[in-house]
Amino acid sequence: MLPRSTPGDLELVGPLGMTAGGCVSNTGGMLAALGAPVEVVGDAGGDELGRTLVRLLTTRGVDTDGIRLVPGRSTSYSVVVQPTGLDRSFWHHAGANAEFDGAAIDLADAGLLHLGYPQLLPALAADAGAGLHALLSRARAAGLTTSLDLAVLDPASPAAREDWPALLRKVLPLVDVLTPSTDDLRSVLGLSGDDLDAARSLVELGPAVVMVTAGSAGARLCTAGPERLAAAGAVLGDVDIPAWSDCDIRAVAPDVAVRTTVGAGDAATAGLLFGLLSGVDPTRALDVAMRTAGRALTAPAS
């Protein structure tokens, strides 16, 4: 139960937990836990919260050399509100993320670039996604496999001024792996009906591999044909192209006791990416994605 917000009252609440969240920590940290070498990249403020963030990320086993602490800027944070038995909601502050455009990312020696939540990175989304397009173009030119995850679009945010259907049509041909949730797609594309059906239509917009997650409804994995898969950068160059071509696979949600839904979608993305890095077949990769999401669902709520 949420506390009341009556002026002048004192309401007792539970303990406060602080974790490094978002795709940088959740997807990156879970990939590291699965055994992949991970360097995280992003901007934080030159404040105490930024220094705390770096310490928290370090405990996840990732390389934090790519985290810049920007003097004079605040660190992005989210307050996650999750009443018992209900889905979570977020109160978000963009902070230093507002000016992150990806131009300073060093792609040398990398095989995979995963980018999360462009709706929360206004400098990347501005001007019809010019910064996002430039970063993905640079990564593809360097031979990297590119991966993109979306977020729910706040209609009051600066990013909501962009034409997201047009923006995605522009950048998705540069995306090799796309892993949105149905909530993301509803907010960005206004989808209705069986939102898992969007996985196939999204492949037709250019990505090689699309996994759409839908909470308790499970997930759907669809892939493109062999020519698109063969062009999908270093990581997909190591998979069995015939086995991965023209797939359409559904998976049920993890059968676990849910303690928190925070980070489950990011964990599913990490599982899928780890499956690709490991060279397993698509059915096994989707299974790894669901099992990894299950680990997040059963984690102690912070």
JSON list of C-alpha atoms in Angstrom, two decimals, residues 42-53 67-77 92-101 120-123 158:
[
{"chain": "A", "resi": 42, "resn": "GLY", "atom": "CA", "xyz": [27.29, 6.61, -19.91]},
{"chain": "A", "resi": 43, "resn": "ASP", "atom": "CA", "xyz": [27.31, 10.03, -18.29]},
{"chain": "A", "resi": 44, "resn": "ALA", "atom": "CA", "xyz": [26.66, 10.71, -14.63]},
{"chain": "A", "resi": 45, "resn": "GLY", "atom": "CA", "xyz": [26.93, 13.87, -12.58]},
{"chain": "A", "resi": 46, "resn": "GLY", "atom": "CA", "xyz": [30.01, 14.98, -10.73]},
{"chain": "A", "resi": 47, "resn": "ASP", "atom": "CA", "xyz": [28.08, 14.58, -7.49]},
{"chain": "A", "resi": 48, "resn": "GLU", "atom": "CA", "xyz": [28.04, 12.06, -4.66]},
{"chain": "A", "resi": 49, "resn": "LEU", "atom": "CA", "xyz": [25.32, 10.07, -6.39]},
{"chain": "A", "resi": 50, "resn": "GLY", "atom": "CA", "xyz": [27.54, 9.73, -9.45]},
{"chain": "A", "resi": 51, "resn": "ARG", "atom": "CA", "xyz": [30.41, 8.38, -7.38]},
{"chain": "A", "resi": 52, "resn": "THR", "atom": "CA", "xyz": [28.01, 6.01, -5.64]},
{"chain": "A", "resi": 53, "resn": "LEU", "atom": "CA", "xyz": [26.78, 4.85, -9.04]},
{"chain": "A", "resi": 67, "resn": "ILE", "atom": "CA", "xyz": [31.36, 6.18, -17.18]},
{"chain": "A", "resi": 68, "resn": "ARG", "atom": "CA", "xyz": [32.01, 9.93, -17.25]},
{"chain": "A", "resi": 69, "resn": "LEU", "atom": "CA", "xyz": [31.31, 12.03, -14.18]},
{"chain": "A", "resi": 70, "resn": "VAL", "atom": "CA", "xyz": [30.37, 15.40, -15.67]},
{"chain": "A", "resi": 71, "resn": "PRO", "atom": "CA", "xyz": [31.20, 18.38, -13.42]},
{"chain": "A", "resi": 72, "resn": "GLY", "atom": "CA", "xyz": [28.26, 20.62, -12.65]},
{"chain": "A", "resi": 73, "resn": "ARG", "atom": "CA", "xyz": [25.64, 18.06, -13.69]},
{"chain": "A", "resi": 74, "resn": "SER", "atom": "CA", "xyz": [23.39, 15.89, -11.56]},
{"chain": "A", "resi": 75, "resn": "THR", "atom": "CA", "xyz": [23.20, 12.12, -11.83]},
{"chain": "A", "resi": 76, "resn": "SER", "atom": "CA", "xyz": [20.14, 10.54, -13.36]},
{"chain": "A", "resi": 77, "resn": "TYR", "atom": "CA", "xyz": [17.99, 8.53, -11.00]},
{"chain": "A", "resi": 92, "resn": "HIS", "atom": "CA", "xyz": [12.57, 9.64, -13.31]},
{"chain": "A", "resi": 93, "resn": "HIS", "atom": "CA", "xyz": [15.16, 12.43, -13.40]},
{"chain": "A", "resi": 94, "resn": "ALA", "atom": "CA", "xyz": [17.25, 12.58, -16.60]},
{"chain": "A", "resi": 95, "resn": "GLY", "atom": "CA", "xyz": [20.19, 14.50, -15.11]},
{"chain": "A", "resi": 96, "resn": "ALA", "atom": "CA", "xyz": [23.42, 14.15, -17.09]},
{"chain": "A", "resi": 97, "resn": "ASN", "atom": "CA", "xyz": [21.71, 11.69, -19.42]},
{"chain": "A", "resi": 98, "resn": "ALA", "atom": "CA", "xyz": [19.94, 14.62, -21.05]},
{"chain": "A", "resi": 99, "resn": "GLU", "atom": "CA", "xyz": [23.08, 15.56, -22.98]},
{"chain": "A", "resi": 100, "resn": "PHE", "atom": "CA", "xyz": [24.43, 12.08, -23.68]},
{"chain": "A", "resi": 101, "resn": "ASP", "atom": "CA", "xyz": [24.70, 11.71, -27.47]},
{"chain": "A", "resi": 120, "resn": "LEU", "atom": "CA", "xyz": [15.16, 8.74, -21.93]},
{"chain": "A", "resi": 121, "resn": "LEU", "atom": "CA", "xyz": [18.19, 10.15, -23.82]},
{"chain": "A", "resi": 122, "resn": "PRO", "atom": "CA", "xyz": [16.87, 13.34, -25.42]},
{"chain": "A", "resi": 123, "resn": "ALA", "atom": "CA", "xyz": [20.14, 14.29, -27.12]},
{"chain": "A", "resi": 158, "resn": "PRO", "atom": "CA", "xyz": [10.90, 16.32, -24.53]}
]
